[in-house]
Amino acid sequence: GGGLRPFPGVEIDIRDQQVYARSQYLASNVEKDADGFATVGDHAVLREDGTLEILGRADTAITTGGATVRPEGVEQALRRVRGVVDLAVVGLPHRELGEIVTAVIEHNGHVPALDDLRAVAQAELVPQERPRLWYVLDELPRVGSGKVARARLVAELTSASTTARPLV
């Protein structure tokens, strides 16, 4: 909402929208540059008021038809659709485009209408960000911290025995 502020004693530097931090709190085994800054690949914008707006992780980016899509922004827009409890956006392999933007809705007893999802995508996202494939899963795969396990989700969607159902 209002943005994030660095913890006291943490210096932040934004380089090509990637967040670098320098602090006594950095893990001793983390790779640092010559000035003592390190990054985990988060992309962000530093606002005029000094807060950070996190845009997503570099390793989650989807490359489709030469465009780079940040799935977190697509997810943020689609979460506004009534009935969406959770979803994930991933890139599935595509022989011509590289990847194709794919949205997977977590099923919670109610699945939003595909027309509603597409209407929000049309209104709020540029063409390359709009999902071309839509699926429903009973439960998104997650890591121990509760975040979506994107690599496992892609593996599930590309498996011959997937339990994902196309949203039609």
PDB file of C-alpha atoms in Angstrom:
ATOM      1  CA  GLY A   1       0.000   0.000   0.000  1.00  0.00           C
ATOM      2  CA  GLY A   2       2.121   2.865   1.308  1.00  0.00           C
ATOM      3  CA  GLY A   3       5.432   1.373   0.302  1.00  0.00           C
ATOM      4  CA  LEU A   4       8.297  -0.062   2.282  1.00  0.00           C
ATOM      5  CA  ARG A   5      11.058   1.713   4.167  1.00  0.00           C
ATOM      6  CA  PRO A   6      14.511   0.270   4.797  1.00  0.00           C
ATOM      7  CA  PHE A   7      15.211  -1.005   8.284  1.00  0.00           C
ATOM      8  CA  PRO A   8      17.377   1.457  10.293  1.00  0.00           C
ATOM      9  CA  GLY A   9      21.025   0.893   9.453  1.00  0.00           C
ATOM     10  CA  VAL A  10      20.283  -0.470   5.974  1.00  0.00           C
ATOM     11  CA  GLU A  11      21.376   1.543   2.949  1.00  0.00           C
ATOM     12  CA  ILE A  12      19.458   1.004  -0.287  1.00  0.00           C
ATOM     13  CA  ASP A  13      20.668   1.583  -3.836  1.00  0.00           C
ATOM     14  CA  ILE A  14      18.462   1.042  -6.903  1.00  0.00           C
ATOM     15  CA  ARG A  15      20.377  -0.001 -10.028  1.00  0.00           C
ATOM     16  CA  ASP A  16      18.370  -0.643 -13.192  1.00  0.00           C
ATOM     17  CA  GLN A  17      15.310  -1.108 -10.946  1.00  0.00           C
ATOM     18  CA  GLN A  18      17.122  -3.804  -8.931  1.00  0.00           C
ATOM     19  CA  VAL A  19      17.414  -3.325  -5.164  1.00  0.00           C
ATOM     20  CA  TYR A  20      20.867  -3.472  -3.597  1.00  0.00           C
ATOM     21  CA  ALA A  21      21.377  -3.244   0.161  1.00  0.00           C
ATOM     22  CA  ARG A  22      24.378  -2.579   2.378  1.00  0.00           C
ATOM     23  CA  SER A  23      24.146  -3.339   6.076  1.00  0.00           C
ATOM     24  CA  GLN A  24      25.738  -5.070   9.012  1.00  0.00           C
ATOM     25  CA  TYR A  25      22.722  -7.408   8.858  1.00  0.00           C
ATOM     26  CA  LEU A  26      23.688  -9.014   5.528  1.00  0.00           C
ATOM     27  CA  ALA A  27      24.487 -12.693   5.786  1.00  0.00           C
ATOM     28  CA  SER A  28      28.224 -13.341   5.849  1.00  0.00           C
ATOM     29  CA  ASN A  29      28.048 -15.728   2.887  1.00  0.00           C
ATOM     30  CA  VAL A  30      26.133 -13.380   0.563  1.00  0.00           C
ATOM     31  CA  GLU A  31      28.057 -12.096  -2.457  1.00  0.00           C
ATOM     32  CA  LYS A  32      28.752  -8.361  -2.165  1.00  0.00           C
ATOM     33  CA  ASP A  33      30.110  -5.890  -4.684  1.00  0.00           C
ATOM     34  CA  ALA A  34      33.245  -3.769  -4.079  1.00  0.00           C
ATOM     35  CA  ASP A  35      31.174  -1.224  -2.111  1.00  0.00           C
ATOM     36  CA  GLY A  36      29.605  -3.864   0.167  1.00  0.00           C
ATOM     37  CA  PHE A  37      26.161  -3.914  -1.518  1.00  0.00           C
ATOM     38  CA  ALA A  38      24.298  -7.161  -2.246  1.00  0.00           C
ATOM     39  CA  THR A  39      21.060  -8.095  -3.994  1.00  0.00           C
ATOM     40  CA  VAL A  40      18.644 -11.018  -4.046  1.00  0.00           C
ATOM     41  CA  GLY A  41      17.150  -9.899  -7.362  1.00  0.00           C
ATOM     42  CA  ASP A  42      14.146  -7.912  -6.201  1.00  0.00           C
ATOM     43  CA  HIS A  43      13.081  -5.162  -8.593  1.00  0.00           C
ATOM     44  CA  ALA A  44      11.702  -1.944  -7.144  1.00  0.00           C
ATOM     45  CA  VAL A  45      11.167   1.745  -7.644  1.00  0.00           C
ATOM     46  CA  LEU A  46      12.312   4.270  -5.056  1.00  0.00           C
ATOM     47  CA  ARG A  47       9.525   6.825  -4.611  1.00  0.00           C
ATOM     48  CA  GLU A  48      10.097  10.515  -3.932  1.00  0.00           C
ATOM     49  CA  ASP A  49       8.943  10.036  -0.309  1.00  0.00           C
ATOM     50  CA  GLY A  50      11.771   7.517   0.261  1.00  0.00           C
ATOM     51  CA  THR A  51       9.580   4.408   0.193  1.00  0.00           C
ATOM     52  CA  LEU A  52      10.157   1.397  -2.024  1.00  0.00           C
ATOM     53  CA  GLU A  53       7.561  -0.135  -4.300  1.00  0.00           C
ATOM     54  CA  ILE A  54       8.583  -3.744  -4.887  1.00  0.00           C
ATOM     55  CA  LEU A  55       7.846  -4.786  -8.475  1.00  0.00           C
ATOM     56  CA  GLY A  56       8.838  -8.447  -8.228  1.00  0.00           C
ATOM     57  CA  ARG A  57      11.755 -10.819  -8.528  1.00  0.00           C
ATOM     58  CA  ALA A  58      13.981 -10.931 -11.583  1.00  0.00           C
ATOM     59  CA  ASP A  59      13.721 -14.723 -11.701  1.00  0.00           C
ATOM     60  CA  THR A  60       9.915 -14.642 -12.049  1.00  0.00           C
ATOM     61  CA  ALA A  61       9.921 -12.511 -15.208  1.00  0.00           C
ATOM     62  CA  ILE A  62       8.171 -13.957 -18.255  1.00  0.00           C
ATOM     63  CA  THR A  63       9.678 -13.339 -21.689  1.00  0.00           C
ATOM     64  CA  THR A  64       6.995 -13.460 -24.353  1.00  0.00           C
ATOM     65  CA  GLY A  65       7.472 -12.335 -27.924  1.00  0.00           C
ATOM     66  CA  GLY A  66      10.474 -10.218 -26.914  1.00  0.00           C
ATOM     67  CA  ALA A  67       8.592  -8.434 -24.096  1.00  0.00           C
ATOM     68  CA  THR A  68       9.324  -8.900 -20.403  1.00  0.00           C
ATOM     69  CA  VAL A  69       6.268  -9.344 -18.201  1.00  0.00           C
ATOM     70  CA  ARG A  70       6.391  -9.148 -14.404  1.00  0.00           C
ATOM     71  CA  PRO A  71       3.811 -11.644 -13.155  1.00  0.00           C
ATOM     72  CA  GLU A  72       3.314  -9.820  -9.852  1.00  0.00           C
ATOM     73  CA  GLY A  73       1.730  -6.853 -11.655  1.00  0.00           C
ATOM     74  CA  VAL A  74      -0.601  -9.122 -13.616  1.00  0.00           C
ATOM     75  CA  GLU A  75      -1.573 -10.924 -10.405  1.00  0.00           C
ATOM     76  CA  GLN A  76      -2.256  -7.632  -8.646  1.00  0.00           C
ATOM     77  CA  ALA A  77      -4.687  -6.597 -11.373  1.00  0.00           C
ATOM     78  CA  LEU A  78      -6.469  -9.964 -11.527  1.00  0.00           C
ATOM     79  CA  ARG A  79      -6.884 -10.189  -7.749  1.00  0.00           C
ATOM     80  CA  ARG A  80      -9.408  -7.341  -8.094  1.00  0.00           C
ATOM     81  CA  VAL A  81     -11.843  -9.706  -9.790  1.00  0.00           C
ATOM     82  CA  ARG A  82     -14.604 -10.718  -7.416  1.00  0.00           C
ATOM     83  CA  GLY A  83     -14.211 -14.309  -6.322  1.00  0.00           C
ATOM     84  CA  VAL A  84     -10.445 -14.539  -6.821  1.00  0.00           C
ATOM     85  CA  VAL A  85      -8.944 -15.760  -3.559  1.00  0.00           C
ATOM     86  CA  ASP A  86      -5.508 -16.457  -4.957  1.00  0.00           C
ATOM     87  CA  LEU A  87      -3.844 -16.967  -8.287  1.00  0.00           C
ATOM     88  CA  ALA A  88      -0.445 -17.204  -9.861  1.00  0.00           C
ATOM     89  CA  VAL A  89       0.824 -16.046 -13.233  1.00  0.00           C
ATOM     90  CA  VAL A  90       3.639 -17.995 -14.871  1.00  0.00           C
ATOM     91  CA  GLY A  91       5.224 -18.372 -18.269  1.00  0.00           C
ATOM     92  CA  LEU A  92       4.691 -21.667 -20.051  1.00  0.00           C
ATOM     93  CA  PRO A  93       7.105 -22.680 -22.811  1.00  0.00           C
ATOM     94  CA  HIS A  94       6.034 -21.666 -26.313  1.00  0.00           C
ATOM     95  CA  ARG A  95       8.075 -22.527 -29.400  1.00  0.00           C
ATOM     96  CA  GLU A  96       7.502 -19.196 -31.182  1.00  0.00           C
ATOM     97  CA  LEU A  97       7.041 -16.668 -28.358  1.00  0.00           C
ATOM     98  CA  GLY A  98       9.485 -18.131 -25.847  1.00  0.00           C
ATOM     99  CA  GLU A  99       6.852 -18.206 -23.121  1.00  0.00           C
ATOM    100  CA  ILE A 100       3.128 -17.614 -22.971  1.00  0.00           C
ATOM    101  CA  VAL A 101       1.525 -15.731 -20.070  1.00  0.00           C
ATOM    102  CA  THR A 102      -0.642 -18.166 -18.113  1.00  0.00           C
ATOM    103  CA  ALA A 103      -2.942 -17.459 -15.154  1.00  0.00           C
ATOM    104  CA  VAL A 104      -3.824 -20.190 -12.662  1.00  0.00           C
ATOM    105  CA  ILE A 105      -6.747 -19.524 -10.332  1.00  0.00           C
ATOM    106  CA  GLU A 106      -6.878 -21.340  -6.999  1.00  0.00           C
ATOM    107  CA  HIS A 107     -10.272 -23.009  -6.660  1.00  0.00           C
ATOM    108  CA  ASN A 108     -12.079 -22.277  -3.404  1.00  0.00           C
ATOM    109  CA  GLY A 109     -15.566 -23.452  -4.210  1.00  0.00           C
ATOM    110  CA  HIS A 110     -16.197 -20.534  -6.562  1.00  0.00           C
ATOM    111  CA  VAL A 111     -14.370 -19.862  -9.801  1.00  0.00           C
ATOM    112  CA  PRO A 112     -14.695 -16.364 -11.263  1.00  0.00           C
ATOM    113  CA  ALA A 113     -16.128 -16.090 -14.744  1.00  0.00           C
ATOM    114  CA  LEU A 114     -13.522 -16.088 -17.491  1.00  0.00           C
ATOM    115  CA  ASP A 115     -15.286 -13.064 -19.025  1.00  0.00           C
ATOM    116  CA  ASP A 116     -14.750 -11.107 -15.765  1.00  0.00           C
ATOM    117  CA  LEU A 117     -11.064 -12.037 -15.649  1.00  0.00           C
ATOM    118  CA  ARG A 118     -10.573 -11.094 -19.295  1.00  0.00           C
ATOM    119  CA  ALA A 119     -12.413  -7.793 -18.834  1.00  0.00           C
ATOM    120  CA  VAL A 120     -10.054  -6.743 -16.040  1.00  0.00           C
ATOM    121  CA  ALA A 121      -7.041  -7.899 -18.047  1.00  0.00           C
ATOM    122  CA  GLN A 122      -8.276  -5.881 -21.046  1.00  0.00           C
ATOM    123  CA  ALA A 123      -8.888  -2.763 -18.941  1.00  0.00           C
ATOM    124  CA  GLU A 124      -5.765  -2.810 -16.781  1.00  0.00           C
ATOM    125  CA  LEU A 125      -3.006  -4.643 -18.626  1.00  0.00           C
ATOM    126  CA  VAL A 126      -1.096  -3.949 -21.808  1.00  0.00           C
ATOM    127  CA  PRO A 127      -1.530  -6.644 -24.490  1.00  0.00           C
ATOM    128  CA  GLN A 128       1.683  -8.572 -23.748  1.00  0.00           C
ATOM    129  CA  GLU A 129       0.734  -8.847 -20.038  1.00  0.00           C
ATOM    130  CA  ARG A 130      -2.701 -10.362 -20.685  1.00  0.00           C
ATOM    131  CA  PRO A 131      -2.883 -14.088 -19.975  1.00  0.00           C
ATOM    132  CA  ARG A 132      -3.493 -16.222 -23.057  1.00  0.00           C
ATOM    133  CA  LEU A 133      -4.082 -19.408 -21.077  1.00  0.00           C
ATOM    134  CA  TRP A 134      -6.288 -19.720 -17.993  1.00  0.00           C
ATOM    135  CA  TYR A 135      -6.390 -22.682 -15.597  1.00  0.00           C
ATOM    136  CA  VAL A 136      -8.020 -23.666 -12.312  1.00  0.00           C
ATOM    137  CA  LEU A 137      -6.318 -25.736  -9.611  1.00  0.00           C
ATOM    138  CA  ASP A 138      -7.758 -26.859  -6.311  1.00  0.00           C
ATOM    139  CA  GLU A 139      -4.591 -25.631  -4.598  1.00  0.00           C
ATOM    140  CA  LEU A 140      -1.535 -23.771  -5.831  1.00  0.00           C
ATOM    141  CA  PRO A 141       1.758 -25.469  -4.894  1.00  0.00           C
ATOM    142  CA  ARG A 142       3.549 -23.544  -2.168  1.00  0.00           C
ATOM    143  CA  VAL A 143       6.911 -23.413  -0.430  1.00  0.00           C
ATOM    144  CA  GLY A 144       7.259 -23.552   3.351  1.00  0.00           C
ATOM    145  CA  SER A 145       6.793 -19.779   3.723  1.00  0.00           C
ATOM    146  CA  GLY A 146       3.451 -19.934   1.892  1.00  0.00           C
ATOM    147  CA  LYS A 147       4.645 -18.342  -1.355  1.00  0.00           C
ATOM    148  CA  VAL A 148       3.627 -19.967  -4.619  1.00  0.00           C
ATOM    149  CA  ALA A 149       6.226 -22.452  -5.856  1.00  0.00           C
ATOM    150  CA  ARG A 150       6.309 -21.160  -9.437  1.00  0.00           C
ATOM    151  CA  ALA A 151       8.696 -23.814 -10.787  1.00  0.00           C
ATOM    152  CA  ARG A 152       6.527 -26.590  -9.342  1.00  0.00           C
ATOM    153  CA  LEU A 153       3.455 -24.906 -10.817  1.00  0.00           C
ATOM    154  CA  VAL A 154       5.028 -24.825 -14.295  1.00  0.00           C
ATOM    155  CA  ALA A 155       6.004 -28.497 -13.891  1.00  0.00           C
ATOM    156  CA  GLU A 156       2.425 -29.326 -12.875  1.00  0.00           C
ATOM    157  CA  LEU A 157       0.949 -27.467 -15.851  1.00  0.00           C
ATOM    158  CA  THR A 158       3.296 -29.117 -18.351  1.00  0.00           C
ATOM    159  CA  SER A 159       2.878 -32.627 -16.908  1.00  0.00           C
ATOM    160  CA  ALA A 160       0.785 -35.150 -18.819  1.00  0.00           C
ATOM    161  CA  SER A 161      -0.943 -35.981 -15.524  1.00  0.00           C
ATOM    162  CA  THR A 162      -1.783 -32.402 -14.505  1.00  0.00           C
ATOM    163  CA  THR A 163      -4.827 -31.832 -12.331  1.00  0.00           C
ATOM    164  CA  ALA A 164      -5.215 -28.274 -13.652  1.00  0.00           C
ATOM    165  CA  ARG A 165      -8.419 -27.674 -15.575  1.00  0.00           C
ATOM    166  CA  PRO A 166      -8.673 -25.149 -18.415  1.00  0.00           C
ATOM    167  CA  LEU A 167     -10.942 -22.254 -17.499  1.00  0.00           C
ATOM    168  CA  VAL A 168     -13.548 -21.901 -20.227  1.00  0.00           C
TER     169      VAL A 168
END
